[in-house]
Amino acid sequence: MRISTPTVYDQGIASMNRQQGEFTAVGQQLATGRRVVSPSDDPKAAAQAVGVAQSQALTQQFTDARVTARNSLSQEESVLNSVNDAITRAKTLLVQASSSTLSDADRQSVASELSGVYNTIVGQANATDGNGTYLFGGFRDDAPPYPQDGEGNVRYVGDTQVRESRIDASRLMPVSDHGEAIFQTVPSGLGYVAEASRGPGSDGDLTFQGPTRLDATRPGYGEDNYRIEFLDDAQLQVVTMGADGTTRTGETQRYRSGEPVELGDGALAITLRGTPEAGDSVTLRPADHPDANQDLFASLKAAIEVLEVPVDGDPATLADLRNTLSTSMRELDNSLDNVLTVRASVGARLNELDVVDGVGENRMLNYEQNRSDLVDLNYVDAIADYSLREVGLQAAQKSFADIQGMSLFEQL
Protein backbone atom coordinates (compact mmCIF):
# COMPACT_ATOMS: atom_id res chain seq x y z
CA MET A 1 0.00 0.00 0.00
CA ARG A 2 1.35 3.37 -1.00
CA ILE A 3 1.27 6.12 1.65
CA SER A 4 1.78 9.69 0.51
CA THR A 5 4.27 11.93 2.19
CA PRO A 6 1.58 14.41 3.43
CA THR A 7 -0.30 11.54 5.06
CA VAL A 8 2.84 10.43 6.89
CA TYR A 9 3.40 13.95 8.15
CA ASP A 10 -0.23 14.42 9.17
CA GLN A 11 -0.40 11.16 11.07
CA GLY A 12 2.91 11.81 12.80
CA ILE A 13 1.90 15.29 13.90
CA ALA A 14 -1.53 14.08 15.05
CA SER A 15 0.09 11.30 17.11
CA MET A 16 2.50 13.74 18.74
CA ASN A 17 -0.30 16.21 19.46
CA ARG A 18 -2.44 13.49 21.01
CA GLN A 19 0.42 12.25 23.16
CA GLN A 20 1.31 15.84 24.08
CA GLY A 21 -2.29 16.52 25.13
CA GLU A 22 -2.52 13.40 27.28
CA PHE A 23 0.84 14.16 28.83
CA THR A 24 -0.21 17.75 29.57
CA ALA A 25 -3.53 16.61 31.09
CA VAL A 26 -1.77 14.29 33.53
CA GLY A 27 0.68 17.11 34.33
CA GLN A 28 -2.27 19.39 35.19
CA GLN A 29 -3.70 16.72 37.48
CA LEU A 30 -0.38 16.46 39.31
CA ALA A 31 -0.08 20.24 39.54
CA THR A 32 -3.60 20.73 40.98
CA GLY A 33 -3.86 17.51 42.97
CA ARG A 34 -7.25 16.86 41.40
CA ARG A 35 -8.34 14.03 39.17
CA VAL A 36 -11.23 16.08 37.78
CA VAL A 37 -9.66 19.35 36.64
CA SER A 38 -12.60 20.29 34.43
CA PRO A 39 -16.15 18.85 34.29
CA SER A 40 -15.38 17.15 31.00
CA ASP A 41 -12.83 14.91 32.73
CA ASP A 42 -15.64 13.09 34.60
CA PRO A 43 -19.08 14.75 34.23
CA LYS A 44 -20.81 12.48 36.75
CA ALA A 45 -18.16 12.97 39.46
CA ALA A 46 -18.06 16.73 38.79
CA ALA A 47 -21.86 16.99 39.24
CA GLN A 48 -21.73 15.00 42.47
CA ALA A 49 -18.86 17.15 43.72
CA VAL A 50 -20.95 20.30 43.19
CA GLY A 51 -23.70 18.80 45.38
CA VAL A 52 -21.17 17.92 48.10
CA ALA A 53 -19.72 21.46 47.95
CA GLN A 54 -23.20 22.94 48.44
CA SER A 55 -23.76 20.70 51.47
CA GLN A 56 -20.41 21.82 52.88
CA ALA A 57 -21.34 25.48 52.43
CA LEU A 58 -24.69 24.96 54.18
CA THR A 59 -23.01 23.13 57.06
CA GLN A 60 -20.51 25.99 57.39
CA GLN A 61 -23.41 28.46 57.60
CA PHE A 62 -24.88 26.46 60.48
CA THR A 63 -21.45 26.46 62.13
CA ASP A 64 -21.28 30.26 61.89
CA ALA A 65 -24.83 30.50 63.30
CA ARG A 66 -23.80 28.38 66.28
CA VAL A 67 -20.88 30.72 66.96
CA THR A 68 -23.27 33.67 67.07
CA ALA A 69 -25.74 31.74 69.25
CA ARG A 70 -22.98 30.73 71.66
CA ASN A 71 -21.83 34.34 72.01
CA SER A 72 -25.37 35.52 72.77
CA LEU A 73 -26.08 32.76 75.29
CA SER A 74 -22.70 33.23 76.98
CA GLN A 75 -23.44 36.93 77.46
CA GLU A 76 -26.85 36.10 78.93
CA GLU A 77 -25.34 33.51 81.27
CA SER A 78 -22.80 36.06 82.48
CA VAL A 79 -25.53 38.63 83.21
CA LEU A 80 -27.68 36.05 85.01
CA ASN A 81 -24.70 35.12 87.17
CA SER A 82 -24.41 38.77 88.22
CA VAL A 83 -28.16 38.93 88.92
CA ASN A 84 -27.86 35.78 91.03
CA ASP A 85 -25.11 37.39 93.11
CA ALA A 86 -27.15 40.59 93.52
CA ILE A 87 -30.27 38.73 94.73
CA THR A 88 -28.16 36.74 97.17
CA ARG A 89 -26.72 39.97 98.52
CA ALA A 90 -30.23 41.45 98.83
CA LYS A 91 -31.39 38.43 100.83
CA THR A 92 -28.42 38.84 103.17
CA LEU A 93 -29.32 42.49 103.71
CA LEU A 94 -32.97 41.66 104.45
CA VAL A 95 -31.95 39.06 107.02
CA GLN A 96 -29.71 41.68 108.62
CA ALA A 97 -32.51 44.27 108.56
CA SER A 98 -34.93 41.85 110.25
CA SER A 99 -32.91 41.97 113.46
CA SER A 100 -34.70 43.80 116.28
CA THR A 101 -31.36 45.19 117.50
CA LEU A 102 -31.00 47.59 114.55
CA SER A 103 -31.80 51.26 114.99
CA ASP A 104 -33.63 53.41 112.46
CA ALA A 105 -30.25 54.73 111.28
CA ASP A 106 -28.99 51.18 110.79
CA ARG A 107 -32.04 50.32 108.72
CA GLN A 108 -31.55 53.47 106.66
CA SER A 109 -28.03 52.29 105.93
CA VAL A 110 -29.30 48.87 104.87
CA ALA A 111 -31.93 50.56 102.67
CA SER A 112 -29.20 52.62 101.00
CA GLU A 113 -27.15 49.52 100.18
CA LEU A 114 -30.28 47.69 99.07
CA SER A 115 -31.00 50.60 96.70
CA GLY A 116 -27.58 50.03 95.17
CA VAL A 117 -28.41 46.36 94.66
CA TYR A 118 -31.74 47.38 93.11
CA ASN A 119 -30.00 49.69 90.64
CA THR A 120 -27.46 46.98 89.85
CA ILE A 121 -30.21 44.53 88.91
CA VAL A 122 -31.97 47.19 86.82
CA GLY A 123 -28.68 47.80 85.02
CA GLN A 124 -28.24 44.09 84.36
CA ALA A 125 -31.83 43.87 83.08
CA ASN A 126 -30.91 46.61 80.57
CA ALA A 127 -27.64 44.95 79.55
CA THR A 128 -26.58 45.05 75.89
CA ASP A 129 -24.32 42.97 73.72
CA GLY A 130 -21.28 44.28 71.86
CA ASN A 131 -23.49 45.72 69.10
CA GLY A 132 -25.71 47.75 71.41
CA THR A 133 -28.63 45.31 71.22
CA TYR A 134 -30.53 44.90 74.51
CA LEU A 135 -30.42 41.29 75.65
CA PHE A 136 -33.77 41.02 77.42
CA GLY A 137 -36.13 43.16 75.34
CA GLY A 138 -37.38 40.41 73.06
CA PHE A 139 -37.80 41.70 69.51
CA ARG A 140 -37.81 45.27 70.84
CA ASP A 141 -34.07 45.27 71.32
CA ASP A 142 -33.32 48.87 70.32
CA ALA A 143 -34.38 50.50 73.62
CA PRO A 144 -33.94 49.67 77.33
CA PRO A 145 -36.58 47.09 78.31
CA TYR A 146 -36.75 48.44 81.89
CA PRO A 147 -36.71 52.26 81.87
CA GLN A 148 -36.87 54.00 85.28
CA ASP A 149 -39.23 56.83 86.13
CA GLY A 150 -38.39 59.75 88.39
CA GLU A 151 -39.02 57.68 91.53
CA GLY A 152 -36.84 54.79 90.42
CA ASN A 153 -39.73 52.48 89.54
CA VAL A 154 -39.39 50.31 86.47
CA ARG A 155 -41.79 48.60 84.11
CA TYR A 156 -41.20 46.23 81.25
CA VAL A 157 -41.65 47.81 77.81
CA GLY A 158 -40.19 45.00 75.72
CA ASP A 159 -42.20 42.16 74.22
CA THR A 160 -42.47 38.48 75.05
CA GLN A 161 -40.88 37.20 71.85
CA VAL A 162 -37.45 35.59 71.88
CA ARG A 163 -34.82 35.68 69.18
CA GLU A 164 -34.07 32.32 67.61
CA SER A 165 -31.30 31.00 65.42
CA ARG A 166 -31.26 27.94 63.16
CA ILE A 167 -28.21 26.10 64.40
CA ASP A 168 -28.83 23.00 62.28
CA ALA A 169 -31.17 21.86 59.56
CA SER A 170 -33.70 20.51 62.07
CA ARG A 171 -33.04 22.73 65.13
CA LEU A 172 -34.27 26.27 65.75
CA MET A 173 -32.78 27.35 69.09
CA PRO A 174 -33.81 30.34 71.27
CA VAL A 175 -30.69 32.45 71.77
CA SER A 176 -32.19 34.88 74.31
CA ASP A 177 -34.90 35.21 76.98
CA HIS A 178 -37.20 38.16 77.46
CA GLY A 179 -37.21 40.18 80.66
CA GLU A 180 -40.61 39.07 81.95
CA ALA A 181 -39.51 35.44 81.92
CA ILE A 182 -36.48 36.31 84.07
CA PHE A 183 -37.42 39.17 86.38
CA GLN A 184 -41.21 38.97 86.61
CA THR A 185 -41.97 35.26 86.69
CA VAL A 186 -41.57 32.44 89.20
CA PRO A 187 -41.58 28.70 88.56
CA SER A 188 -44.62 26.68 89.50
CA GLY A 189 -44.61 24.50 92.59
CA LEU A 190 -42.80 26.98 94.86
CA GLY A 191 -45.44 26.93 97.55
CA TYR A 192 -47.27 29.89 99.05
CA VAL A 193 -46.43 33.52 99.80
CA ALA A 194 -48.13 35.35 102.69
CA GLU A 195 -48.99 39.04 102.86
CA ALA A 196 -50.45 40.90 105.84
CA SER A 197 -53.04 43.67 105.56
CA ARG A 198 -54.42 46.07 108.14
CA GLY A 199 -58.07 46.77 108.77
CA PRO A 200 -59.38 50.35 108.73
CA GLY A 201 -57.84 52.29 111.62
CA SER A 202 -56.04 49.22 112.95
CA ASP A 203 -53.01 49.63 115.19
CA GLY A 204 -52.42 45.92 115.77
CA ASP A 205 -48.96 44.43 115.83
CA LEU A 206 -49.77 41.09 114.21
CA THR A 207 -46.80 39.36 112.53
CA PHE A 208 -46.51 36.05 110.70
CA GLN A 209 -43.88 33.40 110.11
CA GLY A 210 -44.09 31.03 107.19
CA PRO A 211 -46.12 29.60 105.59
CA THR A 212 -44.94 26.01 105.91
CA ARG A 213 -46.05 23.17 103.67
CA LEU A 214 -47.51 20.22 105.54
CA ASP A 215 -49.11 17.97 102.91
CA ALA A 216 -48.96 18.93 99.24
CA THR A 217 -51.29 16.07 98.29
CA ARG A 218 -54.31 17.75 99.87
CA PRO A 219 -57.01 18.80 97.38
CA GLY A 220 -56.60 22.39 96.29
CA TYR A 221 -52.98 22.77 97.33
CA GLY A 222 -51.16 25.01 94.90
CA GLU A 223 -54.44 26.30 93.42
CA ASP A 224 -56.60 27.70 96.24
CA ASN A 225 -56.01 31.02 97.97
CA TYR A 226 -56.51 31.49 101.70
CA ARG A 227 -57.28 34.57 103.77
CA ILE A 228 -57.15 34.62 107.56
CA GLU A 229 -59.57 37.27 108.79
CA PHE A 230 -59.64 38.53 112.38
CA LEU A 231 -63.00 39.31 113.93
CA ASP A 232 -61.29 40.73 117.02
CA ASP A 233 -58.08 40.14 118.94
CA ALA A 234 -59.13 36.62 119.93
CA GLN A 235 -61.14 35.21 117.03
CA LEU A 236 -60.36 34.44 113.41
CA GLN A 237 -61.85 32.64 110.45
CA VAL A 238 -60.26 31.18 107.33
CA VAL A 239 -61.73 32.04 103.95
CA THR A 240 -60.80 29.64 101.13
CA MET A 241 -60.94 31.06 97.59
CA GLY A 242 -61.02 28.14 95.21
CA ALA A 243 -59.49 28.05 91.76
CA ASP A 244 -63.01 27.63 90.35
CA GLY A 245 -64.07 31.02 91.78
CA THR A 246 -65.97 29.69 94.79
CA THR A 247 -65.46 31.12 98.28
CA ARG A 248 -65.81 29.08 101.45
CA THR A 249 -65.70 30.58 104.94
CA GLY A 250 -64.60 28.27 107.74
CA GLU A 251 -65.79 28.20 111.28
CA THR A 252 -64.64 30.76 113.79
CA GLN A 253 -61.43 29.74 115.56
CA ARG A 254 -59.81 30.99 118.72
CA TYR A 255 -56.58 32.87 118.11
CA ARG A 256 -53.57 32.13 120.28
CA SER A 257 -50.34 34.01 119.63
CA GLY A 258 -47.48 31.75 118.56
CA GLU A 259 -49.69 28.78 117.63
CA PRO A 260 -49.76 27.61 113.99
CA VAL A 261 -52.98 28.02 112.03
CA GLU A 262 -53.62 25.15 109.60
CA LEU A 263 -55.10 25.85 106.19
CA GLY A 264 -56.48 23.73 103.38
CA ASP A 265 -57.40 20.76 105.57
CA GLY A 266 -53.85 20.38 106.76
CA ALA A 267 -52.11 21.33 103.49
CA LEU A 268 -50.07 24.13 105.04
CA ALA A 269 -49.70 26.15 108.22
CA ILE A 270 -48.66 29.64 109.24
CA THR A 271 -47.57 30.91 112.65
CA LEU A 272 -49.07 34.21 113.85
CA ARG A 273 -47.86 36.35 116.72
CA GLY A 274 -48.85 39.62 118.32
CA THR A 275 -52.17 41.33 118.99
CA PRO A 276 -54.42 41.77 115.95
CA GLU A 277 -57.43 44.03 115.65
CA ALA A 278 -60.73 43.55 113.88
CA GLY A 279 -60.30 43.76 110.10
CA ASP A 280 -56.66 42.63 110.07
CA SER A 281 -55.95 39.79 107.66
CA VAL A 282 -53.21 37.61 106.21
CA THR A 283 -53.57 36.38 102.61
CA LEU A 284 -51.77 33.33 101.28
CA ARG A 285 -51.46 32.77 97.54
CA PRO A 286 -49.49 30.28 95.43
CA ALA A 287 -46.23 31.89 94.34
CA ASP A 288 -47.18 31.64 90.67
CA HIS A 289 -50.77 32.89 91.14
CA PRO A 290 -51.68 35.81 88.83
CA ASP A 291 -52.58 37.95 91.87
CA ALA A 292 -49.31 37.17 93.66
CA ASN A 293 -46.34 39.49 93.25
CA GLN A 294 -43.83 37.87 90.90
CA ASP A 295 -41.93 41.07 90.14
CA LEU A 296 -38.37 41.06 91.48
CA PHE A 297 -38.15 44.84 91.25
CA ALA A 298 -41.42 45.33 93.15
CA SER A 299 -40.19 43.04 95.93
CA LEU A 300 -36.98 45.02 96.34
CA LYS A 301 -38.78 48.36 96.10
CA ALA A 302 -41.25 47.37 98.84
CA ALA A 303 -38.40 46.31 101.13
CA ILE A 304 -36.49 49.55 100.52
CA GLU A 305 -39.53 51.70 101.21
CA VAL A 306 -40.42 49.96 104.47
CA LEU A 307 -36.81 50.17 105.69
CA GLU A 308 -36.84 53.93 105.16
CA VAL A 309 -39.83 54.40 107.47
CA PRO A 310 -38.74 55.23 111.07
CA VAL A 311 -40.02 52.73 113.62
CA ASP A 312 -39.46 54.88 116.73
CA GLY A 313 -40.54 52.02 118.97
CA ASP A 314 -44.05 51.85 117.46
CA PRO A 315 -45.22 48.20 117.66
CA ALA A 316 -47.58 48.58 114.67
CA THR A 317 -44.87 50.07 112.44
CA LEU A 318 -42.41 47.40 113.58
CA ALA A 319 -44.98 44.72 112.71
CA ASP A 320 -45.41 46.22 109.23
CA LEU A 321 -41.63 46.18 108.83
CA ARG A 322 -41.31 42.54 109.80
CA ASN A 323 -44.27 41.41 107.69
CA THR A 324 -43.05 43.26 104.59
CA LEU A 325 -39.54 41.89 104.99
CA SER A 326 -40.89 38.35 105.47
CA THR A 327 -42.94 38.67 102.29
CA SER A 328 -40.04 40.22 100.36
CA MET A 329 -37.61 37.50 101.45
CA ARG A 330 -39.98 34.76 100.32
CA GLU A 331 -40.49 36.56 97.00
CA LEU A 332 -36.73 36.98 96.57
CA ASP A 333 -36.28 33.26 97.17
CA ASN A 334 -38.80 32.57 94.41
CA SER A 335 -37.18 35.08 92.04
CA LEU A 336 -33.77 33.54 92.70
CA ASP A 337 -35.16 30.09 91.92
CA ASN A 338 -36.52 31.45 88.65
CA VAL A 339 -33.21 33.08 87.69
CA LEU A 340 -31.45 29.79 88.42
CA THR A 341 -34.02 27.94 86.30
CA VAL A 342 -33.45 30.27 83.35
CA ARG A 343 -29.70 30.04 83.86
CA ALA A 344 -29.92 26.24 83.81
CA SER A 345 -31.85 26.49 80.55
CA VAL A 346 -29.11 28.68 79.09
CA GLY A 347 -26.48 26.17 80.21
CA ALA A 348 -28.44 23.33 78.61
CA ARG A 349 -28.56 25.23 75.33
CA LEU A 350 -24.81 25.87 75.48
CA ASN A 351 -24.24 22.16 76.03
CA GLU A 352 -26.49 21.38 73.10
CA LEU A 353 -24.42 23.70 70.92
CA ASP A 354 -21.31 21.70 71.85
CA VAL A 355 -23.05 18.47 70.88
CA VAL A 356 -24.30 19.89 67.57
CA ASP A 357 -20.81 21.26 66.90
CA GLY A 358 -19.43 17.75 67.23
CA VAL A 359 -22.04 16.41 64.83
CA GLY A 360 -21.30 19.23 62.39
CA GLU A 361 -17.56 18.55 62.49
CA ASN A 362 -18.11 14.86 61.74
CA ARG A 363 -20.46 15.81 58.92
CA MET A 364 -17.86 18.12 57.41
CA LEU A 365 -15.26 15.37 57.58
CA ASN A 366 -17.63 13.01 55.77
CA TYR A 367 -18.34 15.62 53.09
CA GLU A 368 -14.62 16.26 52.66
CA GLN A 369 -13.98 12.54 52.29
CA ASN A 370 -16.77 12.22 49.72
CA ARG A 371 -15.44 15.16 47.74
CA SER A 372 -11.94 13.75 47.89
CA ASP A 373 -13.12 10.37 46.62
CA LEU A 374 -14.89 12.08 43.70
CA VAL A 375 -12.31 14.58 42.41
CA ASP A 376 -8.99 14.23 44.23
CA LEU A 377 -5.99 12.59 42.63
CA ASN A 378 -4.38 9.26 43.43
CA TYR A 379 -0.76 10.33 43.15
CA VAL A 380 0.65 6.81 42.75
CA ASP A 381 -1.53 6.10 39.72
CA ALA A 382 -1.03 9.60 38.36
CA ILE A 383 2.77 9.46 38.55
CA ALA A 384 2.79 6.08 36.83
CA ASP A 385 0.45 7.45 34.14
CA TYR A 386 2.63 10.55 33.80
CA SER A 387 5.72 8.42 33.17
CA LEU A 388 3.80 6.30 30.66
CA ARG A 389 2.54 9.39 28.80
CA GLU A 390 6.08 10.76 28.72
CA VAL A 391 7.36 7.56 27.17
CA GLY A 392 4.50 7.63 24.65
CA LEU A 393 5.28 11.23 23.68
CA GLN A 394 8.97 10.46 23.28
CA ALA A 395 8.14 7.40 21.14
CA ALA A 396 5.86 9.46 18.92
CA GLN A 397 8.55 12.10 18.48
CA LYS A 398 11.22 9.45 17.76
CA SER A 399 9.08 7.57 15.24
CA PHE A 400 8.17 10.80 13.44
CA ALA A 401 11.83 11.72 13.19
CA ASP A 402 12.70 8.26 11.86
CA ILE A 403 9.88 8.21 9.31
CA GLN A 404 10.79 11.74 8.21
CA GLY A 405 14.24 10.39 7.23
CA MET A 406 12.86 7.57 5.06
CA SER A 407 13.11 9.16 1.55
CA LEU A 408 14.28 7.85 -1.86
CA PHE A 409 16.33 10.97 -2.24
CA GLU A 410 18.60 9.62 0.48
CA GLN A 411 19.45 6.64 -1.81
CA LEU A 412 20.46 8.69 -4.81
Coordinates of N, CA and C in Angstrom, one line a residue, residues 197-203 277-280:
S197 N -52.3 42.4 105.9 CA -53.0 43.7 105.6 C -53.7 44.2 106.8
R198 N -53.8 45.5 107.0 CA -54.4 46.1 108.1 C -55.9 46.4 107.8
G199 N -56.7 46.3 108.9 CA -58.1 46.8 108.8 C -58.1 48.3 108.9
P200 N -59.3 48.9 108.6 CA -59.4 50.3 108.7 C -59.1 50.8 110.2
G201 N -58.2 51.7 110.3 CA -57.8 52.3 111.6 C -57.2 51.3 112.6
S202 N -56.7 50.2 112.1 CA -56.0 49.2 113.0 C -54.6 49.7 113.4
D203 N -54.4 49.4 114.6 CA -53.0 49.6 115.2 C -52.4 48.3 115.7
E277 N -56.2 43.3 115.4 CA -57.4 44.0 115.6 C -58.4 43.6 114.6
A278 N -59.7 43.9 114.8 CA -60.7 43.6 113.9 C -60.4 44.1 112.5
G279 N -60.6 43.3 111.5 CA -60.3 43.8 110.1 C -58.9 43.4 109.6
D280 N -58.0 43.1 110.5 CA -56.7 42.6 110.1 C -56.8 41.3 109.4

